[in-house]
Structures are given as C-alpha cells and as structure tokens.
mmCIF file of C-alpha atoms in Angstrom:
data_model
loop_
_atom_site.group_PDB
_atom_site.id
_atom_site.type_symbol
_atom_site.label_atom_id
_atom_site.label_comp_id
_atom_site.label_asym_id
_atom_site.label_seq_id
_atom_site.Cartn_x
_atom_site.Cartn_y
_atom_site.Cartn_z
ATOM 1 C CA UNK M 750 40.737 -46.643 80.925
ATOM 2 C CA UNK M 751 38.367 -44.003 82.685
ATOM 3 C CA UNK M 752 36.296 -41.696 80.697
ATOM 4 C CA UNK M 753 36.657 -37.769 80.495
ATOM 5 C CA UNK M 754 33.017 -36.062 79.496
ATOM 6 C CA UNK M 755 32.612 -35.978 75.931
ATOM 7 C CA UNK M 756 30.648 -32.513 75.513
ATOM 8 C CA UNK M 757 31.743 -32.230 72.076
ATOM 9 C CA UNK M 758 29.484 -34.506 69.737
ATOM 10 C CA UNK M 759 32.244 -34.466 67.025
ATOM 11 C CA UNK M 760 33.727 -36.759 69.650
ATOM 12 C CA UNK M 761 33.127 -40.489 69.877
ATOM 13 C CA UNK M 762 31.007 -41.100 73.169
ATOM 14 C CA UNK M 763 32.357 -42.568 76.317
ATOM 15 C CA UNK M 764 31.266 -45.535 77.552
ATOM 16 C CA UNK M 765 30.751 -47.569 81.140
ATOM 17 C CA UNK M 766 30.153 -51.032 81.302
ATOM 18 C CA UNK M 767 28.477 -51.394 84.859
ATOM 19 C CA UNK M 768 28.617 -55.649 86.402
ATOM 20 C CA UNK M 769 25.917 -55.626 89.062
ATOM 21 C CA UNK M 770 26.585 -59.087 90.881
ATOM 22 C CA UNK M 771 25.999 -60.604 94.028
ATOM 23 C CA UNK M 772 29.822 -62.269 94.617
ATOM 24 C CA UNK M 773 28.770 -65.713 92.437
ATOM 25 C CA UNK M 774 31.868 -66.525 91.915
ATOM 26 C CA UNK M 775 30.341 -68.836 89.230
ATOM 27 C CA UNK M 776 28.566 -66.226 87.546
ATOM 28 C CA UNK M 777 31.212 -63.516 88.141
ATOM 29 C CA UNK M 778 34.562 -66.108 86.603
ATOM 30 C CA UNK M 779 31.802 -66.205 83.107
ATOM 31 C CA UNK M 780 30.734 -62.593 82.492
ATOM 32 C CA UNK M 781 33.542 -60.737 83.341
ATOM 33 C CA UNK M 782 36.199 -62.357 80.429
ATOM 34 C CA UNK M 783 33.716 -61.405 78.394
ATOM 35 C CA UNK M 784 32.865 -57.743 79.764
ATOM 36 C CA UNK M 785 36.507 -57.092 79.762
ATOM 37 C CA UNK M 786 37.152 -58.480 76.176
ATOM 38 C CA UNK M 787 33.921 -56.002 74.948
ATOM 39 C CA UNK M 788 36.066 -52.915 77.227
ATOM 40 C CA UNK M 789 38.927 -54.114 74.864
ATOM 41 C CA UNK M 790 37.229 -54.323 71.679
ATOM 42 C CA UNK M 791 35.507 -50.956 72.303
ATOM 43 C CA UNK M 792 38.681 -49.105 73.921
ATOM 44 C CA UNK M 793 39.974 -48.646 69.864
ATOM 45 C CA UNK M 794 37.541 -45.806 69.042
ATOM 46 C CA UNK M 795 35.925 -44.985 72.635
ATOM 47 C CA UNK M 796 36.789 -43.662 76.442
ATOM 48 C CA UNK M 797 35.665 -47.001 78.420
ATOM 49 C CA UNK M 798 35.494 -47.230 82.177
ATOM 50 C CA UNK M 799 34.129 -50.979 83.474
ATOM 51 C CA UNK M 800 32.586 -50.662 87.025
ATOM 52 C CA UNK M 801 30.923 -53.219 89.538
ATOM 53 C CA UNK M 802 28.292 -52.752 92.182
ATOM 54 C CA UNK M 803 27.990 -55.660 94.449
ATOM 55 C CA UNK M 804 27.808 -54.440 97.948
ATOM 56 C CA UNK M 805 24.794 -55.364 99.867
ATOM 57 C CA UNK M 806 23.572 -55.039 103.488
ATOM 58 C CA UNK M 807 22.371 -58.395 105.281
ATOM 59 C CA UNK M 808 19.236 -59.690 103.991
ATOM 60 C CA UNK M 809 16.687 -59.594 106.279
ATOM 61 C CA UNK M 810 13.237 -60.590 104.868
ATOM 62 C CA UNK M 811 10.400 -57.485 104.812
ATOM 63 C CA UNK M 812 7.916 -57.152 107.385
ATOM 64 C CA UNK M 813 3.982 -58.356 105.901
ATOM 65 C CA UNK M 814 3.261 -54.877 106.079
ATOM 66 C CA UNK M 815 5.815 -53.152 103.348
ATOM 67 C CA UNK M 816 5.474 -56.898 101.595
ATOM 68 C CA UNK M 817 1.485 -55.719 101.391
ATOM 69 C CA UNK M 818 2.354 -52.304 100.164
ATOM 70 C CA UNK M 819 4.469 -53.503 97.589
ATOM 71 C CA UNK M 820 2.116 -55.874 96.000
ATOM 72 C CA UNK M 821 -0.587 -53.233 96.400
ATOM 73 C CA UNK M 822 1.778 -50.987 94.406
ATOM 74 C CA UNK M 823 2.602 -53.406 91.616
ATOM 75 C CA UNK M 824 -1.181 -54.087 90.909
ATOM 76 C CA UNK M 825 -1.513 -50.277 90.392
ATOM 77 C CA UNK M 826 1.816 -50.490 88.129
ATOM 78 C CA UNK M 827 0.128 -53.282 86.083
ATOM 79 C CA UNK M 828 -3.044 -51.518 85.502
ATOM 80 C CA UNK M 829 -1.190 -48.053 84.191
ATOM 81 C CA UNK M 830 1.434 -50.416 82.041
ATOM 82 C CA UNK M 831 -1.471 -51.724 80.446
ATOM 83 C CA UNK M 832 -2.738 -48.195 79.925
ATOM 84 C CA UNK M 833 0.720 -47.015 79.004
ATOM 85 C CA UNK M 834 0.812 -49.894 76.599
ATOM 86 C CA UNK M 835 -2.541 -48.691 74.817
ATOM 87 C CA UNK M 836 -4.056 -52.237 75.776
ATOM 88 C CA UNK M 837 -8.045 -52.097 76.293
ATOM 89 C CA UNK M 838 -8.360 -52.209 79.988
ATOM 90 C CA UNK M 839 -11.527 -51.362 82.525
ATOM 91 C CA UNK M 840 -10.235 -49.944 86.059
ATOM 92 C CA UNK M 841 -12.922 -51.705 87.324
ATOM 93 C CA UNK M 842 -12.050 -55.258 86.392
ATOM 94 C CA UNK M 843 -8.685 -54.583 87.647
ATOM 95 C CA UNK M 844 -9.441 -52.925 90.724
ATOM 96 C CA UNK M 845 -11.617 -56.504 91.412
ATOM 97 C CA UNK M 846 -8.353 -58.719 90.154
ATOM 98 C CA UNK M 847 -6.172 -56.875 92.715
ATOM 99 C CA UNK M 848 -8.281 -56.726 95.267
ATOM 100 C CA UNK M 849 -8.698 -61.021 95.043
ATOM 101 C CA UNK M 850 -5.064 -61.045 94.395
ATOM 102 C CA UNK M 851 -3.745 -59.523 97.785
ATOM 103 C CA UNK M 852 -6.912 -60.665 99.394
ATOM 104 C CA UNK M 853 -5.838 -64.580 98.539
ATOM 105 C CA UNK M 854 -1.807 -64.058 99.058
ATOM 106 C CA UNK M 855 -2.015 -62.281 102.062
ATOM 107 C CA UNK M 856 -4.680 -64.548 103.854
ATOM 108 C CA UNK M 857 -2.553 -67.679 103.308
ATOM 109 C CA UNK M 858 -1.672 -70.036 105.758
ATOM 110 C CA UNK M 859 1.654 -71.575 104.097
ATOM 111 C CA UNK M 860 4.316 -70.243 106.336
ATOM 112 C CA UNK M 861 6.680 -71.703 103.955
ATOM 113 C CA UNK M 862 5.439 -69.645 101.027
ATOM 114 C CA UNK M 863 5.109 -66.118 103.370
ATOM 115 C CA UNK M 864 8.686 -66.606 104.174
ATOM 116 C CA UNK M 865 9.579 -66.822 100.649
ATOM 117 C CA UNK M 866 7.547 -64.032 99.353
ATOM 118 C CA UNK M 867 9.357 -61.729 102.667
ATOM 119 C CA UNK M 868 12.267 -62.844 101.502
ATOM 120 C CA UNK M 869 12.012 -62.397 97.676
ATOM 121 C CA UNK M 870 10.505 -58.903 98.498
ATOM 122 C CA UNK M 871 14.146 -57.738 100.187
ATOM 123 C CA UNK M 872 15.775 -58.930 97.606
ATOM 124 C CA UNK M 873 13.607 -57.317 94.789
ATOM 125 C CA UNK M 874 14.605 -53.995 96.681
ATOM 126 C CA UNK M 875 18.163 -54.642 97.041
ATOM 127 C CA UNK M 876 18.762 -55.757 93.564
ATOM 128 C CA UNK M 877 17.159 -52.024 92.380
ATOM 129 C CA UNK M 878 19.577 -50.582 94.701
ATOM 130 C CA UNK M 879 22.304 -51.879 92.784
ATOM 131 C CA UNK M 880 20.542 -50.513 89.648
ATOM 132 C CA UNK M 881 20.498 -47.254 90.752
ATOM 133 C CA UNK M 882 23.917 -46.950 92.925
ATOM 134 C CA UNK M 883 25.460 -47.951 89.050
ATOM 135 C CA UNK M 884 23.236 -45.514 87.740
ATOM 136 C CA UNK M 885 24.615 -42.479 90.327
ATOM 137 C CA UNK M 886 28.330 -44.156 89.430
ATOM 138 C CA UNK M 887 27.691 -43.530 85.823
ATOM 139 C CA UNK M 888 26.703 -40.155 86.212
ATOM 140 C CA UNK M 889 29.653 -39.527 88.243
ATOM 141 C CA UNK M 890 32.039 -40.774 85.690
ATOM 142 C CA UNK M 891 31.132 -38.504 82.745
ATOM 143 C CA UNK M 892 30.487 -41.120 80.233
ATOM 144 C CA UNK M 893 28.005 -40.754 77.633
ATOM 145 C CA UNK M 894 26.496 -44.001 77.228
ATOM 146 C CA UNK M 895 25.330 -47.009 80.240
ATOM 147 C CA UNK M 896 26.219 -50.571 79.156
ATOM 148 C CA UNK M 897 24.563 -52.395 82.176
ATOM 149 C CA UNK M 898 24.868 -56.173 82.732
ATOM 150 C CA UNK M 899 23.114 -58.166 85.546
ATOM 151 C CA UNK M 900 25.610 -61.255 86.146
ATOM 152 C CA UNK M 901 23.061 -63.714 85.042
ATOM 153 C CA UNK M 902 23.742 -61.887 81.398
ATOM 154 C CA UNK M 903 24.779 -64.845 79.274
ATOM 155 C CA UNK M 904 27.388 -63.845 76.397
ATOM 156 C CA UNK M 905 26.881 -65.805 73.310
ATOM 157 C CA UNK M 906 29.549 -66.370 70.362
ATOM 158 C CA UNK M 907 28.160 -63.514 68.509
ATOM 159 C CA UNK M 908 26.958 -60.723 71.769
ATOM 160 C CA UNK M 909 30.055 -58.733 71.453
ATOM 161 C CA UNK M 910 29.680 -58.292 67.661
ATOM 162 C CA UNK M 911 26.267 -57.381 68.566
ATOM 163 C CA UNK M 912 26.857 -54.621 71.053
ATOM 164 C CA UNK M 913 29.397 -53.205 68.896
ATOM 165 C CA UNK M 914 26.331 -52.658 66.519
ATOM 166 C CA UNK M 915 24.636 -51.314 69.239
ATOM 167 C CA UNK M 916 27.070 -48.941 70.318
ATOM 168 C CA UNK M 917 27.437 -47.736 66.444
ATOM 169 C CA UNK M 918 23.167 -47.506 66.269
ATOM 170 C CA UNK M 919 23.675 -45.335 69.333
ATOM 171 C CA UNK M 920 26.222 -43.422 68.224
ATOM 172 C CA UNK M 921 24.084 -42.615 64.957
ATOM 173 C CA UNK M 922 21.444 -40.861 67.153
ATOM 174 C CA UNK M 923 21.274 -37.515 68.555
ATOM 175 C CA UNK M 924 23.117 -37.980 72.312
ATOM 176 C CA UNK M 925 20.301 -34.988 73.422
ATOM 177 C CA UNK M 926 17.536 -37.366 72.887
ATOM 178 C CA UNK M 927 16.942 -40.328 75.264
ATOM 179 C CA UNK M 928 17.590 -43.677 74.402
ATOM 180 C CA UNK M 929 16.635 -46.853 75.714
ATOM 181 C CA UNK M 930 17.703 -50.355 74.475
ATOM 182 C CA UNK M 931 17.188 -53.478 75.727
ATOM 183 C CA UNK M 932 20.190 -56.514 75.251
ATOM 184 C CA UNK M 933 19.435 -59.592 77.177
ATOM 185 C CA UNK M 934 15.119 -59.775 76.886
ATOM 186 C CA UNK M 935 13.885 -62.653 79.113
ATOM 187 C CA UNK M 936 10.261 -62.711 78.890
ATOM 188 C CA UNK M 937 8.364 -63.725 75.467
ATOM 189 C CA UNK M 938 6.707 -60.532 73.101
ATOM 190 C CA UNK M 939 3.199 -62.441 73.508
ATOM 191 C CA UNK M 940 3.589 -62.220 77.217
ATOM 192 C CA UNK M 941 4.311 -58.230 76.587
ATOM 193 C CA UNK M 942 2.095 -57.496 74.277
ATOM 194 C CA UNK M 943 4.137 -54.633 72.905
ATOM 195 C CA UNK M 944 4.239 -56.224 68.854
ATOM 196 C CA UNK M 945 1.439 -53.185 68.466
ATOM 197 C CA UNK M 946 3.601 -50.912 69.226
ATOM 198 C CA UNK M 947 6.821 -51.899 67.308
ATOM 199 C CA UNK M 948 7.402 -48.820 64.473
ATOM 200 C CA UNK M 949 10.189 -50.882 62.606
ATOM 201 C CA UNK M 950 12.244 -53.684 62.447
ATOM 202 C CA UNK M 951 15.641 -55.067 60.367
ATOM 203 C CA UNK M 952 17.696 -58.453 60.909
ATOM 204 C CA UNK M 953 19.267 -56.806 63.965
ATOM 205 C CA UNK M 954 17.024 -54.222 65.520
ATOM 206 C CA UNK M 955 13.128 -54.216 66.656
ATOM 207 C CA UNK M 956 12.608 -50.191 66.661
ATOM 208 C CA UNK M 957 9.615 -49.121 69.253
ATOM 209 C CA UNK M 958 7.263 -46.016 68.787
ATOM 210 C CA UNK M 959 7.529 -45.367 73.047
ATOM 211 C CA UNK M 960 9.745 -47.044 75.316
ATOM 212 C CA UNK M 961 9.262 -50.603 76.349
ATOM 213 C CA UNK M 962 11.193 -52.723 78.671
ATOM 214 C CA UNK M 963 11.504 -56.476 78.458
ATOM 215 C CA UNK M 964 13.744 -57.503 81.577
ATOM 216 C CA UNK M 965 16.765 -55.183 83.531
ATOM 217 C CA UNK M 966 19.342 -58.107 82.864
ATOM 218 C CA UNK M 967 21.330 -56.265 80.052
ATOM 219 C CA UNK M 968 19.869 -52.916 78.700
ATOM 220 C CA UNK M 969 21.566 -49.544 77.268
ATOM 221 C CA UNK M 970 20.949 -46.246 78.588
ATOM 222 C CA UNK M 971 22.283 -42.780 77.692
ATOM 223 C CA UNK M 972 23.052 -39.667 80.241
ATOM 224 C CA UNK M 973 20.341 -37.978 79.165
ATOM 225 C CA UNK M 974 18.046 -40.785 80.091
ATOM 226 C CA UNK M 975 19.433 -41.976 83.290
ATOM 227 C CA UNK M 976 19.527 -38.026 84.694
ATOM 228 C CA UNK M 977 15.684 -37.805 84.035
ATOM 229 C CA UNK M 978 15.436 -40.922 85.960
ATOM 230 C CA UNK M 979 17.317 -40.159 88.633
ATOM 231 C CA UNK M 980 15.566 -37.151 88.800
ATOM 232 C CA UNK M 981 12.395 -38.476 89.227
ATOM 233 C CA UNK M 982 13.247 -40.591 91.927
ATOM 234 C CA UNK M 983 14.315 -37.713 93.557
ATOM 235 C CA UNK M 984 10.739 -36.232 93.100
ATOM 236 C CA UNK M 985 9.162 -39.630 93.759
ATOM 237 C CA UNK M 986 11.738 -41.524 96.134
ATOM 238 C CA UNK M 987 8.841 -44.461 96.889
ATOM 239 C CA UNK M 988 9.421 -45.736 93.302
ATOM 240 C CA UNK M 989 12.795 -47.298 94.723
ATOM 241 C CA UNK M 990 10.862 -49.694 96.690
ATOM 242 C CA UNK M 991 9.631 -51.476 93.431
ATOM 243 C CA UNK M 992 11.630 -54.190 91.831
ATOM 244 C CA UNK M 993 14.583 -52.941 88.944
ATOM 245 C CA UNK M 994 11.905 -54.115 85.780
ATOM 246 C CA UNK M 995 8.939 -52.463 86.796
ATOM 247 C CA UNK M 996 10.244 -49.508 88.290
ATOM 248 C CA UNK M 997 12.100 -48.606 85.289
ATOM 249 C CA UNK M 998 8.624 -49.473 83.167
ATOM 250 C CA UNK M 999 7.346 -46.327 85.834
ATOM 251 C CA UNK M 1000 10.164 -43.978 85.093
ATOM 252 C CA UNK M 1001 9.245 -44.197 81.219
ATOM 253 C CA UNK M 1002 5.901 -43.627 82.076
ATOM 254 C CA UNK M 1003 6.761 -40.900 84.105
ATOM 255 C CA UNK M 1004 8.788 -39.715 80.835
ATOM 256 C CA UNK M 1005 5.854 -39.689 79.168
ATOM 257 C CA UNK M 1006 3.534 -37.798 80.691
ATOM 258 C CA UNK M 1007 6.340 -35.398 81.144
ATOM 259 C CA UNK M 1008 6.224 -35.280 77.093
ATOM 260 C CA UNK M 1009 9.625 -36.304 76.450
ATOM 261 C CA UNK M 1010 10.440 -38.576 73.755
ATOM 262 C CA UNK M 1011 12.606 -41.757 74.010
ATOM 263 C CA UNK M 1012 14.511 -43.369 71.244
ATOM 264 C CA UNK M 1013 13.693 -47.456 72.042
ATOM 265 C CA UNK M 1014 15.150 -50.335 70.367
ATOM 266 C CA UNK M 1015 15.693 -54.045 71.209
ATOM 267 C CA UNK M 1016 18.060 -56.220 70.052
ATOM 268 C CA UNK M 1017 16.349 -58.857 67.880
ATOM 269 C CA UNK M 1018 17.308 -61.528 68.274
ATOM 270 C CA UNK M 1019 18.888 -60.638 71.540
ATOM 271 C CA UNK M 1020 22.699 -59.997 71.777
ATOM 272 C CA UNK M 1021 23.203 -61.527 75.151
ATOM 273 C CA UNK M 1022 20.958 -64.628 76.936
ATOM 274 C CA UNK M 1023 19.115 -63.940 79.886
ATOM 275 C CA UNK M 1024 20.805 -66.826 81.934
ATOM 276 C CA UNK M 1025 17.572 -67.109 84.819
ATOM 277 C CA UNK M 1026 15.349 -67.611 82.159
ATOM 278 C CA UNK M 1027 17.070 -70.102 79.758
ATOM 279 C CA UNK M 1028 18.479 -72.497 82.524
ATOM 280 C CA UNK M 1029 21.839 -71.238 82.604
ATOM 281 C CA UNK M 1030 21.262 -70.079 86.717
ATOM 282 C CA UNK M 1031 18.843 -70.161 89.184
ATOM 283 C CA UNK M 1032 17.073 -66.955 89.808
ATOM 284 C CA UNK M 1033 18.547 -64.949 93.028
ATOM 285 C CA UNK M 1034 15.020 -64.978 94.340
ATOM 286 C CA UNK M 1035 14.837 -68.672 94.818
#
C-alpha cells in the first residue's frame, strides 16, 4: 500500500520498510516473508510502503590512494567518536596510533591482503550508497517513519512483535523531534563503551542520553532525522565516502554540534539478529 504524508499528528504515521540487498537469493527468499508479513501486520493501523535498493555498478576495487584517504579519515572518525562518546582520550596518543596504523597497512608487502583491503574499501562505499539512495526514496515517499533492514537482518520468532513495540514507542514521541533506534546491534556494549551513557532502561528498551549507533543492519529513523542527514551530506558530500556505520556515527555528531537533540533507543535484547555476526552469513566484504 503506498503512503500519503501524514502532516496531521492526530494521524497514525506512515511507514517504509526499505530491503537493501545485494541479489542473495539466499538471503533475499529469508527476509523478505518476513518483511512482508511485518507490512501486513502493520498495514491494520498504518500507511506502509515496502521498498528495495539493490542496484549496484561493477565492483572495481579502489585505487591505494582513496584506500589511504579513507583509512586516514576513519582514524580521525575514531578519535572524535571517542570524544563524542565523553571517553578520556589525548589527541596526541591517537595522532601516534594512526600514524603506526596507516604507516604498517600501507607499507605491506602481502599483495593478497592489499587486494582485499581495495576491494573491501569499494564495497564499504557502495553498501552506503544503498543507505542513502533508500534514504532519498523515503523522503520521496512521504512516510513518517524509516524501517531499514540490511539483508543479513535475521528475523527471530519474536522480531515482529518487537518492532510492533517499536513502532508504538515511536509513535508515543513527538514526530518533530529526531529519533534514532537501533534493531539488529552486532557488536558487544563493552566493545562500545556507550553503558555510561545509557539514561534508562526496561525489559524491552535501553534509552540513550545522545545518539549512539551499534551497527546499520536494522535501525529506525524518522523524517525529521533522515532530512538533517541528508542535508548534511549535502553540506559535507566527502562523508559518503565512509562506510554506512561510521558515517552515520558522523552525521549524529554533526547533529550535535548543530545543538539538536535526538531521541535514541535500542532494542534490548535486540528484535532482529545481525546474521554476519552470529554465523548466519558471511560478511559481503569477505
């Protein structure tokens, strides 16, 4: 069913549920039963349009030289997420980490291993392409509210119960404020180290005092949210040369020192599996 704009907030908010895939057929025959049953379920009280973005020029691996400025970029990333994360961190110590970093990777002499990190480099950058492309198809559509699933999103018995809560936290919020949620994790908290900045937490929800991302396999955003993003990458177009995780860790950052405030909850535990994590698939890098 496609979506009309809900302007009025008496109205229940519209929905897309955006599929980014890669044409695994394996993947693809598992998630989207399940997308479409959650379309279903959600279609009773809700507008719901269900879109894919899949497309994808041929993969040609990155030249050393954008591979170098990538990596160059990312240890800049990790020093501010640190800073953004309020962890105690000296600019000096990780302006000397970086430096060793790139100096070791990009000094190798395993041919095998600079293909690989070419390679995984083009696909980083295609894969936040897809991100975004749902993100302009969204905004297109009129919907209120960004369901988006990467196809290595693993559905468990419960997920679509789950959502539905999500959807009805959502709906309990203010649609002017911006609100991020993340539905699939992937990496641990102790590898975050974001538990110092959790404000709450119930048998469902872990609520955050700024926004934190875990992993871009399954997360909520609203239309407020995604226009500010796409906004700033019109202001700061290089950002879509960093891979889908990270660069959306630098558009909340970017929020922030903008002095907007994010609504940010996770599901806890998580309403869908992150599949290249838990063994379900193999990672598309690899």
């Amino acid at each position: 069913m496609s979506a009309s704009p809900s302007n009025n907030d008496s109205l229940p908010p519209s929905i897309c549920l955006a599929l980014i895939h890669n044409h695994d057929e394996e993947r693809n025959s598992r998630i989207r039963p399940e997308i479409a049953r959650l379309a279903a379920l959600l279609s009773s009280g809700h507008l719901v349009q269900t879109i894919e973005v899949a497309y994808q020029a041929t993969l040609r691996p990155h030249d050393t030289w954008l591979a170098f400025k990538r990596d160059a970029a990312y240890q800049v990333l990790e020093y501010q997420w640190k800073k953004y994360r309020r962890l105690d961190v000296s600019i000096f110590r990780a302006t000397v980490d970086a430096i060793k970093f790139l100096k070791k990777k990009y000094q190798s002499k395993n041919r095998d291993a600079v293909t690989r990190w070419r390679r995984s480099s083009a696909i980083e950058t295609t894969v936040t392409d897809k991100h975004i492309r749902a993100w302009d198809s969204f905004l297109e559509s009129d919907c209120d509210i960004l369901m988006c699933f990467e196809d290595d999103a693993v559905f468990r018995a419960n997920s679509t119960d789950k959502l539905i809560l999500v959807i009805q936290e959502v709906v309990s919020m203010s649609r002017q404020n911006n609100i991020y949620a993340d539905l699939a994790g992937g990496c641990a908290l102790s590898d975050l180290f974001i538990e110092h900045l959790i404000e709450r937490k119930d048998d469902i929800f872990t609520y955050y005092q700024k926004p934190v991302t875990n992993t871009a396999c399954a997360y909520l955003l609203n239309r407020p949210l995604v226009t500010m993003f796409k906004e700033t990458l019109v202001r700061l177009p290089s950002l879509r040369l960093i891979g889908i995780d990270w660069m959306m860790n630098r558009l909340l950052m970017e929020l922030e020192k903008q002095g907007e405030i994010c609504q940010c909850f996770h599901t806890d535990p998580t309403a869908l599996k992150h599949g290249s994590t838990t063994g379900d698939f193999v990672a598309w890098e690899r």
